[in-house]
mmCIF file of C-alpha atoms and ligand atoms in Angstrom:
data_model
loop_
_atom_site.group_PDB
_atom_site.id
_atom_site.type_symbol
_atom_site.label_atom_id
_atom_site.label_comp_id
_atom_site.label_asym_id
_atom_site.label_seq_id
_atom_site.Cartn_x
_atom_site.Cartn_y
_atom_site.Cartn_z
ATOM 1 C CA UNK A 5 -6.187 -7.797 13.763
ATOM 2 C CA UNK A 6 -8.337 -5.695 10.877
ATOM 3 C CA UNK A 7 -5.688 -3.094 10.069
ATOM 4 C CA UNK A 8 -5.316 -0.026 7.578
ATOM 5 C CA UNK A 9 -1.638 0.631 6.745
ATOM 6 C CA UNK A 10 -1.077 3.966 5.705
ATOM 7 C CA UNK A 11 1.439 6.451 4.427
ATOM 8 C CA UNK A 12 2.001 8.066 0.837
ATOM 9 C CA UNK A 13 3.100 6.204 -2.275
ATOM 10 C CA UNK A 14 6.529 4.992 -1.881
ATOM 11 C CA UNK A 15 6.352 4.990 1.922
ATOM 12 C CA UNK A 16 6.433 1.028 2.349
ATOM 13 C CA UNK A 17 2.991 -0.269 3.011
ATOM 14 C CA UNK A 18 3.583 -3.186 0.402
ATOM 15 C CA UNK A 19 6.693 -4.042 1.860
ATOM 16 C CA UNK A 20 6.124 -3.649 5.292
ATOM 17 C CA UNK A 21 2.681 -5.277 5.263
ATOM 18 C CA UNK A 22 3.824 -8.352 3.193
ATOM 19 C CA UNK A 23 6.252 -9.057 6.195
ATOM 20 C CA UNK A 24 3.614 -8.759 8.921
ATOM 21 C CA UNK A 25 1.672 -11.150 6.675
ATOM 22 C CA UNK A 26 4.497 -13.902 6.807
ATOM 23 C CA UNK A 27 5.256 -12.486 10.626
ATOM 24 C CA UNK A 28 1.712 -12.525 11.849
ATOM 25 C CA UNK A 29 -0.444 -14.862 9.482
ATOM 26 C CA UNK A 30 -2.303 -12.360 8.761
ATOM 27 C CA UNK A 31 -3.784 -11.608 5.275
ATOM 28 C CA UNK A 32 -3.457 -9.007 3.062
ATOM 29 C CA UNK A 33 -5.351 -6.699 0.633
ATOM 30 C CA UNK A 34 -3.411 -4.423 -1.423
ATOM 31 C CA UNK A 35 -5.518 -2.895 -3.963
ATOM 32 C CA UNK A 36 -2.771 -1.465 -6.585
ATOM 33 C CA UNK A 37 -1.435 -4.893 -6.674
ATOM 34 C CA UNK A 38 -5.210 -6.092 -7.498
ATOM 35 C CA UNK A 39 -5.174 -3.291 -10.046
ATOM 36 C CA UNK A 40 -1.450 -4.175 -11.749
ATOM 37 C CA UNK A 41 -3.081 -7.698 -11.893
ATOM 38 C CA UNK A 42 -6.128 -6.309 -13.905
ATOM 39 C CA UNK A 43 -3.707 -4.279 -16.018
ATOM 40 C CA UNK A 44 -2.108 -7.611 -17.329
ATOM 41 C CA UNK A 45 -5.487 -8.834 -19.023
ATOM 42 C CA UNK A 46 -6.259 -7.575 -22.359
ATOM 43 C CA UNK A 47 -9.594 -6.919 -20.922
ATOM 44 C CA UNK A 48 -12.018 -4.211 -20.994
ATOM 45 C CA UNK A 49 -11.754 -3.653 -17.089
ATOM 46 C CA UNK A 50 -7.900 -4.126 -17.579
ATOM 47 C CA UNK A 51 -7.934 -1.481 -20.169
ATOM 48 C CA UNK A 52 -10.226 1.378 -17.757
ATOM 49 C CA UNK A 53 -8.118 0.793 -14.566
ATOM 50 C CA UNK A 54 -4.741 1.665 -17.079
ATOM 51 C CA UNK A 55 -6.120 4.510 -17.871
ATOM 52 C CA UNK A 56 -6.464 5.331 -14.370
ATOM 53 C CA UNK A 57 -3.677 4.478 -12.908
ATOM 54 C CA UNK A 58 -0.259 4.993 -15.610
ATOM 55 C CA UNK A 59 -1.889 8.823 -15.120
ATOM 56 C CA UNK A 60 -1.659 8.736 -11.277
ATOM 57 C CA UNK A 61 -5.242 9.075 -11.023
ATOM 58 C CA UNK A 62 -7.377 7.106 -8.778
ATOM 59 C CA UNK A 63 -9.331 4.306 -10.081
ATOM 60 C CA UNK A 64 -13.151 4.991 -10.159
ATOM 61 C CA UNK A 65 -14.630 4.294 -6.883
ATOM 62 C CA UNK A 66 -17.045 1.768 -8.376
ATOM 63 C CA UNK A 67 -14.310 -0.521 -9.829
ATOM 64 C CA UNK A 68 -12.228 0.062 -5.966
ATOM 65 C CA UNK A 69 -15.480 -1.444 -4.028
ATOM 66 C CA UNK A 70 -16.508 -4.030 -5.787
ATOM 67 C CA UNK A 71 -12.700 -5.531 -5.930
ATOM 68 C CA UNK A 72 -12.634 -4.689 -2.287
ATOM 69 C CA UNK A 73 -15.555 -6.646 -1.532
ATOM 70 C CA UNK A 74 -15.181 -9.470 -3.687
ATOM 71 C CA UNK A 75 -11.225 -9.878 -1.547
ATOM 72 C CA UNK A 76 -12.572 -8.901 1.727
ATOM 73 C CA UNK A 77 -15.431 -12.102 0.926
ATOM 74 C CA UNK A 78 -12.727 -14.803 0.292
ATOM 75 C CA UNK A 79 -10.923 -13.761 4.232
ATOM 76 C CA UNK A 80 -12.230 -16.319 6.478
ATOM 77 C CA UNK A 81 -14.006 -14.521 9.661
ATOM 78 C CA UNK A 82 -11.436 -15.395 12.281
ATOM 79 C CA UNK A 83 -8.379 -14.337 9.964
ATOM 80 C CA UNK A 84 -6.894 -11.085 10.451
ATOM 81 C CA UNK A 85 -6.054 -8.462 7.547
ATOM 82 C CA UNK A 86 -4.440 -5.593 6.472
ATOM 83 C CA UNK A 87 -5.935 -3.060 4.404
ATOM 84 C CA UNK A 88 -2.979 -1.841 1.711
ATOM 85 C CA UNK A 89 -3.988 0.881 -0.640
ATOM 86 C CA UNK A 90 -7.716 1.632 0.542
ATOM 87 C CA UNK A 91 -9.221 3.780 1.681
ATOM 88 C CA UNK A 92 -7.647 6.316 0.075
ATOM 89 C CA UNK A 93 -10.341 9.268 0.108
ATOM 90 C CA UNK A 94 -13.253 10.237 2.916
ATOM 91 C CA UNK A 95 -15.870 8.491 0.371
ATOM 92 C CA UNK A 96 -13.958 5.677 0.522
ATOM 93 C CA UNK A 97 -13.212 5.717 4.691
ATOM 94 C CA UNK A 98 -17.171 6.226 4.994
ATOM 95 C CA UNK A 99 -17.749 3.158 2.803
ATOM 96 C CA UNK A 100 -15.734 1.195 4.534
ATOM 97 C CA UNK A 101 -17.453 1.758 8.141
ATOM 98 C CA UNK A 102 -20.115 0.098 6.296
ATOM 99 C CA UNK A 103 -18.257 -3.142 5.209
ATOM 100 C CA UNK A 104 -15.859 -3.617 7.921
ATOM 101 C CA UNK A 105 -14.524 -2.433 11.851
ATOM 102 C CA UNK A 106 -10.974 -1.587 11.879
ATOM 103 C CA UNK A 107 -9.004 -2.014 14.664
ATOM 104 C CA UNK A 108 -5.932 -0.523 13.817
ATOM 105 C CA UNK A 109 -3.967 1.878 12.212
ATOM 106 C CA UNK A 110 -0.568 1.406 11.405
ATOM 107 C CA UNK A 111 1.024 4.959 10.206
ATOM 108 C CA UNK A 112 4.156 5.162 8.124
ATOM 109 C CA UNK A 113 5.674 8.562 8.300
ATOM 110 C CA UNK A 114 8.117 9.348 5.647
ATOM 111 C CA UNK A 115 9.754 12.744 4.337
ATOM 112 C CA UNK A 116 8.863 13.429 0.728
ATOM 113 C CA UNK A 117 12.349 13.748 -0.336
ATOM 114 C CA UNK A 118 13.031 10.153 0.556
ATOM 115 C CA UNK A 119 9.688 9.307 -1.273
ATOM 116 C CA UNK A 120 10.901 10.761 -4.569
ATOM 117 C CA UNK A 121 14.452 9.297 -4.217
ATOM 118 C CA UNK A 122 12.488 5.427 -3.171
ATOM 119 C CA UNK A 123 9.952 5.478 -6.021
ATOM 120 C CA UNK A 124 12.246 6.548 -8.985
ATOM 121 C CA UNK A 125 14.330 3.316 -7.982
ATOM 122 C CA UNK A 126 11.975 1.155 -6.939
ATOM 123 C CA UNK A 127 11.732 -2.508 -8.841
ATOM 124 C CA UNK A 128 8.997 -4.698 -8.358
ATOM 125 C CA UNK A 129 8.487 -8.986 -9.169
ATOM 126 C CA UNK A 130 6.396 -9.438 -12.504
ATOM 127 C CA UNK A 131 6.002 -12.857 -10.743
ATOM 128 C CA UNK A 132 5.025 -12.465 -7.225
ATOM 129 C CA UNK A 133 5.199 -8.848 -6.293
ATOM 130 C CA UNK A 134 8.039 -8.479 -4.124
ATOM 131 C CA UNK A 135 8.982 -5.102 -3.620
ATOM 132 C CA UNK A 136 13.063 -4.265 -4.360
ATOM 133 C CA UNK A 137 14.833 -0.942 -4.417
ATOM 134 C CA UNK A 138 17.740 -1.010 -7.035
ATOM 135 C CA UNK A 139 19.956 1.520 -4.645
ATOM 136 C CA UNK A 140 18.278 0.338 -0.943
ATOM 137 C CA UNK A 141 17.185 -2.821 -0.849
ATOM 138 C CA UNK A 142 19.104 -4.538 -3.683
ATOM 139 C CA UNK A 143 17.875 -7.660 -4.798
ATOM 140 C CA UNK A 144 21.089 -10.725 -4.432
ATOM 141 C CA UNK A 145 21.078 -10.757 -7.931
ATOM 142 C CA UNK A 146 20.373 -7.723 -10.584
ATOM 143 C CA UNK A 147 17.058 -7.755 -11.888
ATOM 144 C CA UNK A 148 15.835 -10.889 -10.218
ATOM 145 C CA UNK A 149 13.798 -11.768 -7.605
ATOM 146 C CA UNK A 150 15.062 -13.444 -4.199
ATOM 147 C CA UNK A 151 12.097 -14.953 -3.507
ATOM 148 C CA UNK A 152 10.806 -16.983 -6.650
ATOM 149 C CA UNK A 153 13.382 -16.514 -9.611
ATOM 150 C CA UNK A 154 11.100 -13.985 -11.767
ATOM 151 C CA UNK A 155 11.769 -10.661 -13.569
ATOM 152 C CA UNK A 156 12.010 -7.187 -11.962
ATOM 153 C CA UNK A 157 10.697 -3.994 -13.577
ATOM 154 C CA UNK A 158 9.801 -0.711 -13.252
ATOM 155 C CA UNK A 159 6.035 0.030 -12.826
ATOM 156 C CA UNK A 160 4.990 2.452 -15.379
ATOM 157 C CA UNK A 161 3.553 4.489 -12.496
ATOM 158 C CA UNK A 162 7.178 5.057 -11.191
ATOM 159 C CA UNK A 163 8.494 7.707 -13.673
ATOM 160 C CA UNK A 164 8.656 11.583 -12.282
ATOM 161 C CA UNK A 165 5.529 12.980 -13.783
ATOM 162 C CA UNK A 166 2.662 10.531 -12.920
ATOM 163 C CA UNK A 167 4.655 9.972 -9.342
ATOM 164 C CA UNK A 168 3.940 13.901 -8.491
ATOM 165 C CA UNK A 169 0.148 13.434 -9.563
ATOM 166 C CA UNK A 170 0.154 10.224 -6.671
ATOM 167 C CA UNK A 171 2.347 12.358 -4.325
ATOM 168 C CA UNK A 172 -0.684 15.132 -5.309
ATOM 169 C CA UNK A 173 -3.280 13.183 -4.996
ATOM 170 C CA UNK A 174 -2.505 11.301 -1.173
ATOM 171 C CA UNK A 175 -2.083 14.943 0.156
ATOM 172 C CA UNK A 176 -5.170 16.234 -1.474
ATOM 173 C CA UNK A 177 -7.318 13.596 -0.563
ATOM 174 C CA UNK A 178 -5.895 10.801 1.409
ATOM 175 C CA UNK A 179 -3.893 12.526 4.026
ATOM 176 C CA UNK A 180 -6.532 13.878 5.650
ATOM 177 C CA UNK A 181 -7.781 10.920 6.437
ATOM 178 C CA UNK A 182 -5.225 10.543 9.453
ATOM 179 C CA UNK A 183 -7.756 13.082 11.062
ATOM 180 C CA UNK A 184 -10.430 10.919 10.355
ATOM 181 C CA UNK A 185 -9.353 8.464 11.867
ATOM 182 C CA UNK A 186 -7.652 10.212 14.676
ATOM 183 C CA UNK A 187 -11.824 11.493 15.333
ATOM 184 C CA UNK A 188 -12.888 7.789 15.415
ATOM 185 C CA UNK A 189 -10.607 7.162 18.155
ATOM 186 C CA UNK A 190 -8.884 4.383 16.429
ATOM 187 C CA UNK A 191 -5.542 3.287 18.017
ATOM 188 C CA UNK A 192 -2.323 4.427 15.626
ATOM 189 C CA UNK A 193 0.953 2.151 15.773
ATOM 190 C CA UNK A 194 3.347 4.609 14.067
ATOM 191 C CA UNK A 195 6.913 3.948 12.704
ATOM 192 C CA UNK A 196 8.710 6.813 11.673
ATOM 193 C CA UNK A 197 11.495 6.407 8.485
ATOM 194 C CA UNK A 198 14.442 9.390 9.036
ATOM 195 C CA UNK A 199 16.815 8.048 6.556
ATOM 196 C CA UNK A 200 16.313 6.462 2.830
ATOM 197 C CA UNK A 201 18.907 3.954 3.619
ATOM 198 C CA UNK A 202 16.848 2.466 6.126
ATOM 199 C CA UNK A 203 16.481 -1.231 6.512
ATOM 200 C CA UNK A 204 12.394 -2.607 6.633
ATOM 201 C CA UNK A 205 13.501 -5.154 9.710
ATOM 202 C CA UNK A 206 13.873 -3.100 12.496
ATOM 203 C CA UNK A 207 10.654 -0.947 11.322
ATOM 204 C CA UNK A 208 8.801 -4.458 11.102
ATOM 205 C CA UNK A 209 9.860 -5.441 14.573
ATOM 206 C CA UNK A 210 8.766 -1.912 16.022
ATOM 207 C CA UNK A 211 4.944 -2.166 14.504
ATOM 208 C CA UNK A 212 5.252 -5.959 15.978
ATOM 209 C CA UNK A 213 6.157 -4.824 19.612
ATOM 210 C CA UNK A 214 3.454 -2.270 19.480
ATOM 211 C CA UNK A 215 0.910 -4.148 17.815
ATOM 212 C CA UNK A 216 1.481 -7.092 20.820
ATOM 213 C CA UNK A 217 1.166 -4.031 23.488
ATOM 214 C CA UNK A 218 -2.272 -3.324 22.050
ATOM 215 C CA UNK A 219 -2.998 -7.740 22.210
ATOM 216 C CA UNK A 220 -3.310 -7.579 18.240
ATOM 217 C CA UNK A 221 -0.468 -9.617 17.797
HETATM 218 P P1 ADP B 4 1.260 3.667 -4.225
HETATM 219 O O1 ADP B 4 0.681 3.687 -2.842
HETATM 220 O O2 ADP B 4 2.730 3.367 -4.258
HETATM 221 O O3 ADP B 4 0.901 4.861 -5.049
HETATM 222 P P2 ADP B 4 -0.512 1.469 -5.040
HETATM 223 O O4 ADP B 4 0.089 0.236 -5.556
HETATM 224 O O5 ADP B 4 -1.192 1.425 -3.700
HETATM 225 O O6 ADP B 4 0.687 2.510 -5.058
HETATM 226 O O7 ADP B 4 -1.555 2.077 -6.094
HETATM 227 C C1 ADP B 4 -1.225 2.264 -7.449
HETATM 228 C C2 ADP B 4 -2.359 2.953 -8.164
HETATM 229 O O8 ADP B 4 -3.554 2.134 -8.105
HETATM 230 C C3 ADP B 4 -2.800 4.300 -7.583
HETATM 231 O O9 ADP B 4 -1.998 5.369 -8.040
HETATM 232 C C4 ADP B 4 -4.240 4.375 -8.104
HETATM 233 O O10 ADP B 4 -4.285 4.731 -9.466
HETATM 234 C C5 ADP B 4 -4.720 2.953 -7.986
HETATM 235 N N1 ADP B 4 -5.389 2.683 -6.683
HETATM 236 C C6 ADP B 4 -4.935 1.871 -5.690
HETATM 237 N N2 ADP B 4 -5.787 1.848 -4.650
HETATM 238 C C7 ADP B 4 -6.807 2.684 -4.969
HETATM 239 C C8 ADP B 4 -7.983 3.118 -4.306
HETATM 240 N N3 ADP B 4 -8.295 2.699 -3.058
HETATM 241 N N4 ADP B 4 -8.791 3.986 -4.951
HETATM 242 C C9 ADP B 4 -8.500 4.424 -6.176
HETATM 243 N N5 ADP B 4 -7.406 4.083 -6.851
HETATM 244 C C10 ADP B 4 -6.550 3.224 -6.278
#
C-alpha cells in the first residue's frame, strides 16, 4: 500500500498513521516530524526550516523534496508507506507523480472547531514522537510518555497565532488538493471525526476494514 493521509493540521494523520504502521507493517514518512528533527540541530538547515515552520509557513519546496527523496530511497521496494505531511500544495502533488504512484488516499475529515480545541492541547514525545492530547488522549502519567519514558511538550507551532497561519495555509493551498486527487481517480478511504472526545481505535479499525475491501491491507 503507497498511501497519502490527509486532513488539516490537528486532524490526526500522525496518530492515526503511526498505528497503521504498527497495524499494517507498513512504513511511514511524516515530513514535520523530519522537520522537528532538523530543528533540534544547531545547524544551518536546522536554523532555515525554524524559520519556516514556528511561523506556520511552509518549508521551501527545495528543502521538502530532497528530504522526501532521500526517506522515500531508504523504503525497500516491496514495503508499503504512508505519505504524512506531503504533498501539501499542487507543486508538490505534481512532483510527486514524478517520484512515486499512489494508491491510496486515506481522508480525515474533521470540523475546525475540534481542530482548534485538539491543537492548543496537544503534547507530543521529545523522545519518540508519540502524539498525546492533555484533555483527550491523556497520557497514564502527566507529562510522560506511555510508550518509552521521555518528556512531553508543546510544539512551538501549537500556540493560537502560528496555528491559524497552518489552518490558513491547508485551506489555501492544500485542500484543494482533495480535487486533485478526486480527478486522478485515486480511491479515498475516508473516516469522518464528529466529536473531539473521540477515541483513534475505532477510526483505525474503520480505515483497516476499508483498506482490506480495496486488497491493500
Ligand atoms: P500539521 O499537519 O499538524 O500542521 P506537520 O507536523 O505535518 O503538522 O507539519 C509541521 C510544519 O512543518 C508545517 O506547518 C510546515 O511548516 C512544515 N511542513 C511539513 N510538511 C511540509 C511540506 N510538505 N511542505 C512544506 N512545509 C512542510
Amino acid at each position: 500500500m503507497k498511501a497519502i493521509i490527509f486532513g488539516a493540521p490537528g486532524a490526526g494523520k500522525g496518530t492515526y498513521s503511526s498505528r497503521l504502521k504498527e497495524k499494517l507493517g507498513v512504513e511511514t514518512i511524516a515530513t514535520g516530524d523530519i522537520f522537528r528533527d532538523l530543528m533540534k540541530a544547531e545547524s544551518d538547515l536546522g536554523r532555515k526550516v525554524r524559520g519556516y515552520v514556528e511561523k506556520g509557513h511552509l518549508v521551501s519546496d527545495e528543502i521538502v523534496l530532497e528530504v522526501l527523496k532521500e526517506r522515500l530511497s531508504k523504503i525497500p521496494k516491496e514495503k508499503g508507506f504512508i505519505l504524512d505531511g506531503y504533498p501539501r500544495t499542487l507543486e508538490q502533488a505534481k512532483t510527486l507523480d514524478n517520484i512515486t504512484p499512489i494508491d491510496v488516499i486515506l481522508l480525515l475529515d474533521v470540523p475546525d472547531q475540534i481542530i482548534i480545541e485538539r491543537l492548543s492541547s496537544r503534547r507530543i514525545c521529545r523522545n519518540c514522537g508519540t502524539v498525546y492530547n492533555i484533555r483527550f488522549l491523556k497520557p497514564k502519567k502527566e507529562g510522560v510518555c506511555d510508550k518509552c519514558g521521555g518528556p512531553l511538550y508543546q510544539r512551538s507551532d501549537d500556540n493560537p497565532d502560528v496555528i491559524r497561519n497552518r489552518l490558513k495555509v491547508y485551506q489555501e493551498q492544500t485542500k484543494p488538493l482533495i480535487e486533485y486527487f478526486r480527478k486522478k481517480n485515486l480511491p479515498f478511504v475516508t473516516a469522518t471525526t464528529t466529536s473531539i472526545d473521540q477515541p483513534p481505535e475505532p477510526i483505525v479499525e474503520k480505515l483497516i476494514a476499508e483498506l482490506k475491501k480495496l486488497k491493500l491491507a
